[in-house]
CSV table of C-alpha atoms (C1' of nucleotides) in Angstrom, one decimal:
chain,number,residue,atom,x,y,z
A,1,MET,CA,25.5,19.4,-35.9
A,2,MET,CA,23.0,17.2,-37.6
A,3,LEU,CA,21.2,16.6,-34.3
A,4,THR,CA,21.0,20.3,-33.6
A,5,THR,CA,19.6,21.1,-37.0
A,6,LYS,CA,17.1,18.4,-36.7
A,7,LEU,CA,16.0,19.6,-33.3
A,8,ILE,CA,15.5,23.1,-34.5
A,9,TYR,CA,13.6,21.8,-37.4
A,10,CYS,CA,11.4,19.7,-35.2
A,11,CYS,CA,10.6,22.6,-32.9
A,12,LEU,CA,9.8,24.9,-35.8
A,13,VAL,CA,7.4,22.3,-37.3
A,14,SER,CA,5.9,21.9,-33.8
A,15,ILE,CA,5.3,25.6,-33.6
A,16,VAL,CA,3.8,25.8,-37.0
A,17,LEU,CA,1.6,22.7,-36.6
A,18,HIS,CA,0.7,23.0,-32.9
A,19,PRO,CA,0.6,26.7,-32.0
A,20,ILE,CA,-1.5,25.9,-29.0
A,21,ASN,CA,1.4,24.1,-27.5
A,22,ASN,CA,3.3,27.3,-27.1
A,23,LEU,CA,0.8,28.4,-24.5
A,24,ASN,CA,1.9,25.4,-22.4
A,25,PRO,CA,4.3,26.7,-19.8
A,26,LYS,CA,6.1,23.3,-19.5
A,27,PRO,CA,9.2,22.7,-21.6
A,28,TYR,CA,7.9,21.2,-24.8
A,29,ILE,CA,9.9,19.3,-27.4
A,30,SER,CA,8.6,17.4,-30.3
A,31,LEU,CA,10.3,14.7,-32.2
A,32,PHE,CA,9.5,12.3,-35.0
A,33,ASN,CA,8.7,8.8,-34.5
A,34,LEU,CA,9.5,6.3,-37.2
A,35,GLN,CA,6.5,7.1,-39.2
A,36,GLY,CA,7.4,10.8,-39.2
A,37,ILE,CA,4.4,11.7,-37.1
A,38,LEU,CA,5.0,14.4,-34.6
A,39,LEU,CA,5.0,13.2,-31.0
A,40,PRO,CA,5.4,15.2,-27.8
A,41,THR,CA,7.8,13.9,-25.2
A,42,GLN,CA,6.2,13.6,-21.8
A,43,PHE,CA,9.5,14.0,-20.0
A,44,SER,CA,10.8,17.1,-18.3
A,45,HIS,CA,14.4,16.7,-19.5
A,46,SER,CA,15.8,17.5,-22.9
A,47,LEU,CA,16.6,14.8,-25.5
A,48,THR,CA,20.2,15.4,-24.8
A,49,SER,CA,19.8,14.7,-21.1
A,50,LEU,CA,17.6,11.7,-21.7
A,51,ASP,CA,20.1,10.2,-24.0
A,52,ALA,CA,23.1,10.9,-21.9
A,53,PHE,CA,21.6,9.3,-18.8
A,54,ALA,CA,22.6,5.7,-19.5
A,55,PRO,CA,26.1,6.4,-20.7
A,56,ARG,CA,26.9,8.5,-17.8
A,57,LEU,CA,25.4,6.1,-15.3
A,58,LEU,CA,27.3,3.2,-16.9
A,59,ALA,CA,30.6,5.0,-16.9
A,60,TRP,CA,30.1,5.6,-13.2
A,61,PHE,CA,29.2,2.0,-12.6
A,62,GLU,CA,32.2,0.7,-14.4
A,63,ILE,CA,34.5,2.5,-12.1
A,64,ASN,CA,32.7,2.9,-8.9
A,65,GLY,CA,30.0,0.3,-8.9
A,66,ARG,CA,29.9,-3.0,-7.1
A,67,HIS,CA,31.0,-5.9,-9.4
A,68,ASP,CA,31.6,-8.6,-6.9
A,69,LEU,CA,28.2,-9.4,-5.6
A,70,PRO,CA,27.7,-13.1,-5.8
A,71,TRP,CA,24.5,-12.9,-7.9
A,72,GLN,CA,25.7,-10.5,-10.5
A,73,GLN,CA,25.7,-11.9,-14.0
A,74,HIS,CA,26.9,-8.9,-16.0
A,75,GLN,CA,30.4,-10.3,-16.4
A,76,THR,CA,29.4,-13.6,-17.9
A,77,ASP,CA,28.0,-14.5,-21.3
A,78,THR,CA,26.0,-17.3,-19.8
A,79,PRO,CA,23.8,-15.7,-17.2
A,80,ASN,CA,22.0,-17.9,-14.7
A,81,PRO,CA,18.4,-16.9,-14.3
A,82,TYR,CA,18.0,-19.0,-11.2
A,83,ILE,CA,20.6,-17.0,-9.4
A,84,VAL,CA,19.1,-13.7,-10.4
A,85,TRP,CA,15.5,-14.8,-9.6
A,86,LEU,CA,16.6,-16.1,-6.1
A,87,SER,CA,18.6,-13.0,-5.3
A,88,GLU,CA,16.0,-10.6,-6.5
A,89,VAL,CA,13.3,-12.2,-4.4
A,90,MET,CA,15.6,-12.0,-1.4
A,91,LEU,CA,16.6,-8.4,-2.2
A,92,GLN,CA,12.9,-7.4,-2.5
A,93,GLN,CA,12.7,-6.7,1.2
A,94,THR,CA,16.3,-6.8,2.5
A,95,GLN,CA,19.5,-5.0,2.0
A,96,VAL,CA,22.5,-6.5,0.3
A,97,THR,CA,24.6,-7.1,3.5
A,98,THR,CA,21.7,-9.0,5.1
A,99,VAL,CA,21.0,-11.1,2.0
A,100,LEU,CA,24.6,-12.2,1.4
A,101,PRO,CA,24.8,-15.0,4.0
A,102,TYR,CA,21.3,-16.2,3.2
A,103,PHE,CA,22.0,-16.3,-0.4
A,104,ALA,CA,25.1,-18.3,0.2
A,105,ARG,CA,23.3,-20.9,2.3
A,106,PHE,CA,20.5,-21.2,-0.3
A,107,MET,CA,23.0,-21.7,-3.1
A,108,ALA,CA,24.9,-24.3,-1.1
A,109,SER,CA,21.7,-26.2,-0.2
A,110,PHE,CA,19.8,-25.7,-3.4
A,111,PRO,CA,22.3,-25.1,-6.2
A,112,THR,CA,19.6,-25.4,-8.9
A,113,VAL,CA,16.0,-24.6,-9.2
A,114,GLN,CA,15.3,-28.3,-9.3
A,115,ASP,CA,16.9,-28.7,-5.9
A,116,LEU,CA,14.8,-26.0,-4.5
A,117,ALA,CA,11.6,-27.3,-6.0
A,118,ALA,CA,12.3,-30.8,-4.7
A,119,ALA,CA,13.1,-29.6,-1.2
A,120,GLU,CA,10.7,-29.9,1.7
A,121,TRP,CA,9.0,-26.8,2.7
A,122,ASP,CA,10.4,-27.1,6.2
A,123,THR,CA,13.9,-27.0,4.9
A,124,VAL,CA,13.2,-24.0,2.8
A,125,ALA,CA,11.6,-22.2,5.7
A,126,GLU,CA,14.6,-23.0,7.9
A,127,HIS,CA,16.9,-21.4,5.3
A,128,TRP,CA,14.7,-18.3,5.1
A,129,ALA,CA,14.2,-17.9,8.8
A,130,GLY,CA,15.2,-14.5,9.9
A,131,LEU,CA,14.8,-12.8,6.6
A,132,GLY,CA,11.2,-11.9,7.2
A,133,TYR,CA,8.2,-11.8,4.9
A,134,TYR,CA,7.7,-15.5,5.0
A,135,ALA,CA,5.0,-15.4,2.4
A,136,ARG,CA,7.8,-14.8,0.0
A,137,ALA,CA,9.6,-17.9,1.0
A,138,ARG,CA,6.4,-19.8,0.3
A,139,ASN,CA,6.1,-18.0,-3.1
A,140,LEU,CA,9.8,-18.8,-3.8
A,141,HIS,CA,9.2,-22.5,-3.1
A,142,LYS,CA,6.0,-22.5,-5.2
A,143,GLY,CA,7.8,-20.5,-7.9
A,144,ALA,CA,10.6,-23.1,-8.0
A,145,LYS,CA,8.0,-25.8,-8.7
A,146,GLN,CA,6.4,-23.6,-11.4
A,147,LEU,CA,9.7,-22.9,-13.0
A,148,VAL,CA,10.6,-26.6,-13.1
A,149,GLU,CA,7.3,-27.3,-14.8
A,150,VAL,CA,8.0,-24.7,-17.4
A,151,ILE,CA,11.5,-26.0,-17.9
A,152,ASP,CA,10.2,-29.6,-18.2
A,153,GLU,CA,7.7,-28.4,-20.8
A,154,THR,CA,9.8,-26.0,-22.9
A,155,GLY,CA,13.4,-27.0,-22.1
A,156,GLU,CA,14.2,-23.5,-20.8
A,157,TYR,CA,13.3,-20.8,-18.3
A,158,PRO,CA,10.6,-18.4,-19.3
A,159,THR,CA,11.9,-16.0,-21.9
A,160,THR,CA,9.2,-13.3,-21.7
A,161,LEU,CA,8.2,-10.8,-19.2
A,162,ALA,CA,4.7,-12.3,-18.9
A,163,GLY,CA,6.3,-15.7,-18.5
A,164,TRP,CA,8.2,-14.5,-15.5
A,165,GLU,CA,5.3,-12.5,-14.0
A,166,ALA,CA,3.3,-15.7,-14.0
A,167,ILE,CA,5.7,-17.1,-11.4
A,168,SER,CA,4.6,-16.7,-7.8
A,169,GLY,CA,6.3,-13.8,-6.1
A,170,VAL,CA,7.5,-12.2,-9.3
A,171,GLY,CA,5.9,-8.8,-10.1
A,172,PRO,CA,6.7,-6.4,-12.9
A,173,SER,CA,9.9,-5.1,-11.5
A,174,THR,CA,11.4,-8.4,-10.5
A,175,ALA,CA,10.4,-9.8,-13.9
A,176,GLY,CA,12.1,-7.0,-15.6
A,177,ALA,CA,15.2,-7.5,-13.5
A,178,ILE,CA,15.3,-11.2,-14.4
A,179,MET,CA,14.8,-10.5,-18.1
A,180,ALA,CA,17.6,-8.0,-18.1
A,181,MET,CA,20.1,-9.5,-15.7
A,182,GLY,CA,19.2,-13.1,-15.6
A,183,LEU,CA,18.7,-13.7,-19.3
A,184,HIS,CA,20.6,-10.7,-20.9
A,185,ARG,CA,17.4,-9.9,-22.7
A,186,TYR,CA,15.7,-6.5,-22.7
A,187,GLY,CA,14.1,-5.7,-19.4
A,188,VAL,CA,13.2,-2.6,-17.5
A,189,ILE,CA,13.2,-2.3,-13.7
A,190,CYS,CA,11.3,0.3,-11.7
A,191,ASP,CA,11.6,-0.7,-8.0
A,192,GLY,CA,11.9,1.6,-5.0
A,193,ASN,CA,15.5,2.5,-5.7
A,194,VAL,CA,14.8,3.4,-9.3
A,195,LYS,CA,11.8,5.4,-8.3
A,196,ARG,CA,13.9,7.4,-5.9
A,197,VAL,CA,16.6,8.1,-8.5
A,198,LEU,CA,14.1,9.1,-11.1
A,199,THR,CA,11.8,11.2,-9.1
A,200,ARG,CA,14.8,13.2,-8.0
A,201,TRP,CA,16.5,13.4,-11.4
A,202,ALA,CA,13.3,14.5,-13.1
A,203,ALA,CA,11.7,16.3,-10.1
A,204,ILE,CA,8.6,14.2,-10.3
A,205,ASP,CA,6.5,15.4,-7.5
A,206,GLY,CA,3.5,13.3,-7.9
A,207,ASP,CA,2.5,10.9,-5.2
A,208,ILE,CA,4.4,7.7,-6.1
A,209,THR,CA,1.6,5.6,-4.6
A,210,LYS,CA,-0.8,6.9,-7.3
A,211,SER,CA,-1.1,4.9,-10.5
A,212,ALA,CA,-0.6,8.0,-12.7
A,213,THR,CA,2.9,8.6,-11.1
A,214,THR,CA,3.7,4.9,-11.3
A,215,LYS,CA,2.9,5.0,-15.0
A,216,GLU,CA,5.0,8.1,-15.5
A,217,LEU,CA,8.0,6.5,-13.7
A,218,TRP,CA,7.8,3.3,-15.7
A,219,ALA,CA,7.6,5.4,-18.9
A,220,LEU,CA,10.7,7.3,-17.9
A,221,ALA,CA,12.5,4.2,-16.8
A,222,GLU,CA,11.8,2.6,-20.1
A,223,ARG,CA,12.9,5.7,-22.0
A,224,LEU,CA,16.2,5.8,-20.2
A,225,THR,CA,16.9,2.0,-20.4
A,226,PRO,CA,19.2,1.3,-23.4
A,227,LYS,CA,18.0,-1.4,-25.8
A,228,GLU,CA,21.3,-3.1,-25.5
A,229,ASN,CA,22.8,-4.1,-22.2
A,230,SER,CA,19.7,-3.3,-20.2
A,231,GLY,CA,21.0,-5.8,-17.6
A,232,LEU,CA,24.1,-3.7,-17.0
A,233,PHE,CA,21.9,-0.6,-16.8
A,234,ALA,CA,19.6,-2.2,-14.3
A,235,GLN,CA,22.6,-3.3,-12.2
A,236,ALA,CA,24.0,0.2,-12.3
A,237,MET,CA,20.6,1.8,-11.4
A,238,MET,CA,20.3,-0.4,-8.4
A,239,ASP,CA,23.8,0.3,-7.3
A,240,MET,CA,23.3,4.0,-7.7
A,241,GLY,CA,20.1,4.0,-5.7
A,242,ALA,CA,21.6,1.8,-3.0
A,243,THR,CA,24.9,3.6,-2.6
A,244,LEU,CA,24.6,7.2,-3.8
A,245,CYS,CA,21.1,8.2,-4.2
A,246,THR,CA,20.1,7.1,-0.8
A,247,ARG,CA,16.9,8.0,1.0
A,248,SER,CA,18.2,10.4,3.6
A,249,LYS,CA,21.7,11.5,2.8
A,250,PRO,CA,22.4,11.2,-0.9
A,251,ALA,CA,26.0,11.6,-2.0
A,252,CYS,CA,25.2,14.1,-4.7
A,253,LEU,CA,28.8,15.2,-5.1
A,254,LEU,CA,29.8,11.8,-6.3
A,255,CYS,CA,26.7,11.4,-8.5
A,256,PRO,CA,27.3,11.1,-12.3
A,257,LEU,CA,23.9,12.8,-12.8
A,258,GLN,CA,24.3,15.7,-10.5
A,259,ASP,CA,24.5,18.4,-13.2
A,260,ASP,CA,21.1,17.7,-14.7
A,261,CYS,CA,19.4,16.3,-11.6
A,262,LEU,CA,16.4,18.7,-11.1
A,263,ALA,CA,16.0,17.9,-7.4
A,264,HIS,CA,19.6,18.7,-6.9
A,265,ALA,CA,19.2,22.0,-8.7
A,266,GLN,CA,16.4,22.8,-6.4
A,267,GLY,CA,18.5,21.7,-3.4
A,268,ARG,CA,15.5,19.5,-2.5
A,269,GLU,CA,16.8,16.0,-3.1
A,270,THR,CA,15.3,14.5,0.0
A,271,ASP,CA,11.9,15.9,-0.8
A,272,TYR,CA,11.6,13.1,-3.4
A,273,PRO,CA,10.0,10.7,-3.8
A,274,VAL,CA,6.8,12.3,-2.7
A,275,LYS,CA,4.6,9.8,-1.0
A,276,ALA,CA,1.4,11.2,0.5
A,277,LYS,CA,1.4,10.3,4.1
A,278,LYS,CA,-1.5,8.0,4.4
A,279,GLN,CA,-3.9,10.2,6.0
A,280,PRO,CA,-4.9,8.8,9.3
A,281,LYS,CA,-8.6,8.5,9.4
A,282,PRO,CA,-10.3,9.8,12.4
A,283,SER,CA,-12.4,7.4,14.4
A,284,LYS,CA,-15.9,7.5,15.6
A,285,PHE,CA,-17.4,5.3,18.2
A,286,SER,CA,-21.0,4.4,18.5
A,287,ASN,CA,-23.2,1.8,20.1
A,288,ALA,CA,-25.6,0.0,17.9
A,289,LEU,CA,-28.7,-0.6,20.0
A,290,LEU,CA,-30.4,-3.9,19.6
A,291,ILE,CA,-33.7,-2.8,21.2
A,292,GLU,CA,-35.6,-6.0,21.7
A,293,ASN,CA,-39.3,-6.5,22.6
A,294,GLU,CA,-40.8,-9.5,24.3
A,295,ASN,CA,-41.2,-11.3,21.0
A,296,GLY,CA,-37.5,-11.2,20.3
A,297,GLU,CA,-38.1,-8.5,17.6
A,298,ILE,CA,-35.6,-5.7,17.2
A,299,LEU,CA,-36.3,-2.1,16.5
A,300,TRP,CA,-35.2,-0.8,13.1
A,301,LEU,CA,-35.2,2.7,11.9
A,302,GLN,CA,-35.2,4.0,8.3
A,303,ARG,CA,-32.5,6.6,8.0
A,304,PRO,CA,-33.2,10.0,6.5
A,305,ASP,CA,-32.5,10.3,2.8
A,306,ASN,CA,-29.6,12.6,3.2
A,307,GLY,CA,-26.4,11.5,5.0
A,308,ILE,CA,-24.9,8.2,5.6
A,309,TRP,CA,-26.9,5.1,4.6
A,310,GLY,CA,-29.7,7.4,3.3
A,311,GLY,CA,-33.0,5.6,3.0
A,312,LEU,CA,-31.6,2.4,4.3
A,313,TRP,CA,-32.6,0.7,7.6
A,314,SER,CA,-30.3,0.7,10.5
A,315,LEU,CA,-30.2,-0.1,14.2
A,316,PRO,CA,-30.5,3.0,16.4
A,317,LEU,CA,-27.1,4.3,17.1
A,318,ALA,CA,-26.1,5.8,20.4
A,319,PHE,CA,-23.3,8.2,20.7
A,320,ILE,CA,-20.3,7.1,22.7
A,321,GLU,CA,-17.3,9.2,22.0
A,322,LYS,CA,-15.6,10.7,19.1
A,323,ILE,CA,-11.9,10.9,19.5
A,324,SER,CA,-8.9,11.8,17.6
A,325,GLY,CA,-5.3,11.0,18.2
A,326,LYS,CA,-3.8,7.9,19.6
A,327,VAL,CA,-6.2,7.2,22.3
A,328,ALA,CA,-7.5,4.2,24.0
A,329,VAL,CA,-11.2,4.0,24.6
A,330,LYS,CA,-10.4,3.4,28.2
A,331,ASP,CA,-8.8,6.8,28.5
A,332,ALA,CA,-11.6,8.5,26.8
A,333,ASP,CA,-14.3,8.2,29.3
A,334,LYS,CA,-13.8,11.5,31.0
A,335,ASN,CA,-17.1,12.8,29.8
A,336,LYS,CA,-20.7,12.1,29.3
A,337,ASN,CA,-22.3,8.7,28.6
A,338,LYS,CA,-20.2,7.0,31.1
A,339,GLU,CA,-22.4,4.0,31.3
A,340,LEU,CA,-22.2,3.3,27.7
A,341,ILE,CA,-18.5,3.6,27.6
A,342,ALA,CA,-18.1,1.4,30.6
A,343,ALA,CA,-19.0,-1.6,28.4
A,344,ASN,CA,-15.9,-0.8,26.5
A,345,ASP,CA,-13.5,-0.5,29.4
A,346,ASN,CA,-11.5,-3.4,28.4
A,347,GLN,CA,-11.0,-2.3,24.8
A,348,LEU,CA,-7.7,-0.6,24.0
A,349,LEU,CA,-8.4,0.6,20.5
A,350,GLU,CA,-5.5,2.2,18.9
A,351,VAL,CA,-6.7,4.8,16.5
A,352,ALA,CA,-4.8,6.8,14.0
A,353,SER,CA,-3.4,10.1,15.1
A,354,ASN,CA,-5.4,12.9,13.7
A,355,GLU,CA,-6.3,16.4,14.6
A,356,LYS,CA,-9.8,16.4,13.3
A,357,VAL,CA,-12.7,15.7,15.6
A,358,TYR,CA,-15.9,14.7,14.1
A,359,GLU,CA,-19.3,16.0,15.1
A,360,THR,CA,-21.6,13.2,15.5
A,361,GLU,CA,-25.0,13.8,14.0
A,362,PHE,CA,-28.0,12.2,15.5
A,363,THR,CA,-30.9,11.5,13.4
A,364,THR,CA,-34.2,12.7,14.9
A,365,ALA,CA,-35.1,9.2,15.6
A,366,GLU,CA,-31.9,8.6,17.5
A,367,GLN,CA,-32.4,11.7,19.6
A,368,ILE,CA,-35.9,10.5,20.5
A,369,ILE,CA,-34.6,7.0,21.4
A,370,ASN,CA,-31.6,8.2,23.4
A,371,GLU,CA,-33.7,10.6,25.4
A,372,TRP,CA,-36.4,8.1,26.0
A,373,ILE,CA,-33.8,5.5,27.2
A,374,ASN,CA,-32.3,8.0,29.5
A,375,LYS,CA,-35.6,9.1,30.9
A,376,ASN,CA,-36.6,5.5,31.6
A,377,GLU,CA,-33.2,4.7,33.1
A,378,LEU,CA,-32.8,1.7,30.9
A,379,VAL,CA,-29.4,0.2,30.7
A,380,ALA,CA,-27.8,-1.0,27.6
A,381,LYS,CA,-26.1,-4.3,28.1
A,382,SER,CA,-23.2,-5.9,26.3
A,383,VAL,CA,-24.5,-8.5,23.8
A,384,ASN,CA,-22.1,-11.2,24.9
A,385,ASP,CA,-21.5,-12.5,28.3
A,386,THR,CA,-17.8,-12.5,28.1
A,387,LEU,CA,-16.0,-9.2,27.9
A,388,LEU,CA,-13.6,-10.5,25.3
A,389,ASP,CA,-16.4,-11.1,22.8
A,390,ASP,CA,-18.1,-7.7,22.8
A,391,SER,CA,-15.5,-6.0,20.7
A,392,PRO,CA,-16.9,-3.4,18.3
A,393,ILE,CA,-17.4,-3.9,14.6
A,394,LYS,CA,-15.0,-1.9,12.6
A,395,HIS,CA,-16.6,-0.2,9.6
A,396,SER,CA,-14.4,2.0,7.5
A,397,LEU,CA,-15.9,4.7,5.4
A,398,THR,CA,-14.2,7.1,3.1
A,399,HIS,CA,-13.2,9.6,5.8
A,400,PHE,CA,-13.3,7.8,9.1
A,401,HIS,CA,-13.4,4.5,10.8
A,402,TRP,CA,-16.5,3.7,12.7
A,403,TYR,CA,-16.4,1.4,15.6
A,404,LEU,CA,-19.9,0.1,16.3
A,405,THR,CA,-20.5,-1.8,19.5
A,406,PRO,CA,-23.6,-3.8,19.6
A,407,GLN,CA,-25.6,-3.6,22.8
A,408,THR,CA,-29.0,-4.9,23.8
A,409,VAL,CA,-31.8,-3.1,25.5
A,410,ASN,CA,-34.7,-5.3,26.5
A,411,LEU,CA,-38.2,-3.8,26.6
A,412,ASN,CA,-41.4,-5.0,28.1
A,413,THR,CA,-44.6,-4.8,26.0
A,414,LYS,CA,-45.6,-1.5,27.5
A,415,GLN,CA,-42.2,0.1,26.9
A,416,ALA,CA,-42.1,-1.2,23.3
A,417,GLN,CA,-45.4,0.4,22.7
A,418,GLU,CA,-44.3,3.6,24.2
A,419,ILE,CA,-41.2,4.0,22.1
A,420,THR,CA,-43.1,3.0,19.0
A,421,GLU,CA,-45.6,5.7,19.6
A,422,ALA,CA,-42.9,8.2,20.4
A,423,LEU,CA,-41.2,7.5,17.1
A,424,GLN,CA,-44.4,7.4,15.1
A,425,ALA,CA,-45.3,10.8,16.5
A,426,GLY,CA,-42.0,12.0,15.0
A,427,GLU,CA,-43.1,10.5,11.6
A,428,ILE,CA,-40.2,8.1,11.7
A,429,ASN,CA,-40.4,4.8,9.7
A,430,ILE,CA,-39.8,2.0,12.0
A,431,ASN,CA,-39.9,-1.8,12.0
A,432,TRP,CA,-39.9,-4.5,14.6
A,433,LEU,CA,-38.2,-7.5,13.0
A,434,ASN,CA,-35.9,-10.3,14.2
A,435,ALA,CA,-32.4,-10.5,12.7
A,436,ASP,CA,-33.3,-13.0,10.0
A,437,ASP,CA,-36.4,-11.2,8.8
A,438,ALA,CA,-34.6,-7.8,8.9
A,439,GLN,CA,-31.8,-9.2,6.7
A,440,ALA,CA,-34.3,-10.7,4.4
A,441,THR,CA,-36.7,-7.9,4.0
A,442,LEU,CA,-34.9,-4.6,4.8
A,443,GLY,CA,-32.2,-2.8,2.9
A,444,LEU,CA,-29.4,-3.1,5.5
A,445,PRO,CA,-26.0,-1.4,5.1
A,446,LYS,CA,-23.0,-3.7,5.3
A,447,ALA,CA,-22.2,-2.6,8.8
A,448,MET,CA,-25.6,-3.8,10.0
A,449,VAL,CA,-25.1,-7.2,8.4
A,450,LYS,CA,-21.8,-7.4,10.1
A,451,ILE,CA,-23.4,-6.7,13.5
A,452,LEU,CA,-26.1,-9.2,13.0
A,453,GLU,CA,-23.6,-11.9,12.1
B,1,DA,C1',12.1,3.8,21.6
B,2,DT,C1',9.6,4.7,17.5
B,3,DC,C1',8.9,5.5,12.6
B,4,DC,C1',9.3,4.1,8.0
B,5,DG,C1',10.3,1.8,3.7
B,6,DG,C1',9.5,-2.0,0.7
B,7,DG,C1',7.1,-5.7,-3.6
B,8,DG,C1',3.8,-8.7,-4.3
B,9,DG,C1',-0.6,-11.2,-3.1
B,10,DC,C1',-5.0,-10.9,-2.2
C,1,DG,C1',-5.5,-0.6,0.1
C,2,DC,C1',-4.0,-3.5,3.6
C,3,DC,C1',-0.7,-6.9,5.2
C,4,DC,C1',3.6,-9.1,5.8
C,5,DC,C1',8.4,-8.4,9.1
C,6,DC,C1',12.8,-6.7,9.5
C,7,DG,C1',16.5,-3.4,9.8
C,8,DG,C1',18.0,1.3,9.0
C,9,DA,C1',17.2,6.0,10.2
C,10,DT,C1',16.1,9.2,13.5
DNA sequence: ATCCGGGGGC
DNA sequence: GCCCCCGGAT
């Protein structure tokens, strides 16, 4: 009754003080913070739902959750942070059933963090072998040494979130898990399982790889985590994510949160979490021509002000092929410019699948050069003698990958003069400079530096 | 057989 | 924003 009265009061005050908010189509509830200042909630659920979340989850966990996993510390008053840290690192990338035997072997061989720190790397590696992500085993070993150092200095394990995050291999979520479950202090977790549960429950449809969504999810996780027993809550959330709110076939009928789960209400559970498919970038292939005169100088062109590398200097680029889809260069030579592609015959470049096909724009200068080379029947040669070494430079731009294969064209003095005149007639700024001088005196885009190197 | 998820380091 | 590496899902 009190709560209801207060809620109504808050809403009325909100309407009076913030009339503009009533234009906002989103559900809008205000509440007082401790200073009595009006604050909006940023959450889509009502206060009642937000506050009921933890009790309902915990009630479910008590009856239906797993309580016998060997690293769980919720049934003891003297939790062991080492056990939680070790298991959390293992569980970062692997499911419970896979971790179980590894965890047992680790605990048998390294019962304390001091044992782990003192172990040889080879021994640790052998224990980890098969779990994957071996960098994490290295971090684990390093982290053990760091922890022993902290313990030697302070007499105890780190007691703060920041203290744990300073340990190699421990990020924000693992640190939260250790604080909550390993120390029975306050800690919030927001790992992949939690994100799945929360995006569904609150129908959060933002791309979870975006930092704004990450922030939103952490804020919600924090709002839902009870100040007391955050470890039990973390344990329950993990269990719920792993056993009920699974990725493909969630068991909504058994879920304690089904009646205010917004995704369930929409019948769209598996549409969450939203993760933008990393858009495969189309790929474009060009040859970068190292047109060399008899003095060993290379022809450089200043690019037009508009477009890529505007105003910078670049090697002349020769069109090879623009492709989309998972195609090997080898398969792509069904069309023009066969000679140029031939140099790439041994390359099997896997490029991301994509429908888009790019139009390659030639600069005026490049058109002049390409036509001139064709007319004179000059052949571009691979820079290196061995086929293995002439792989293209990969240069990624915002919207596509550009594979640039360096090729040389040697000109005699007469030919060099001819092309120079042809370009100057087209009012193109050009330069003949060897690689070192070009790097020293011209503004070269990164891709060109890569090619020269 | 292939795709995809996942947490932290860089 | 990529990489690591495995196993579960399809």
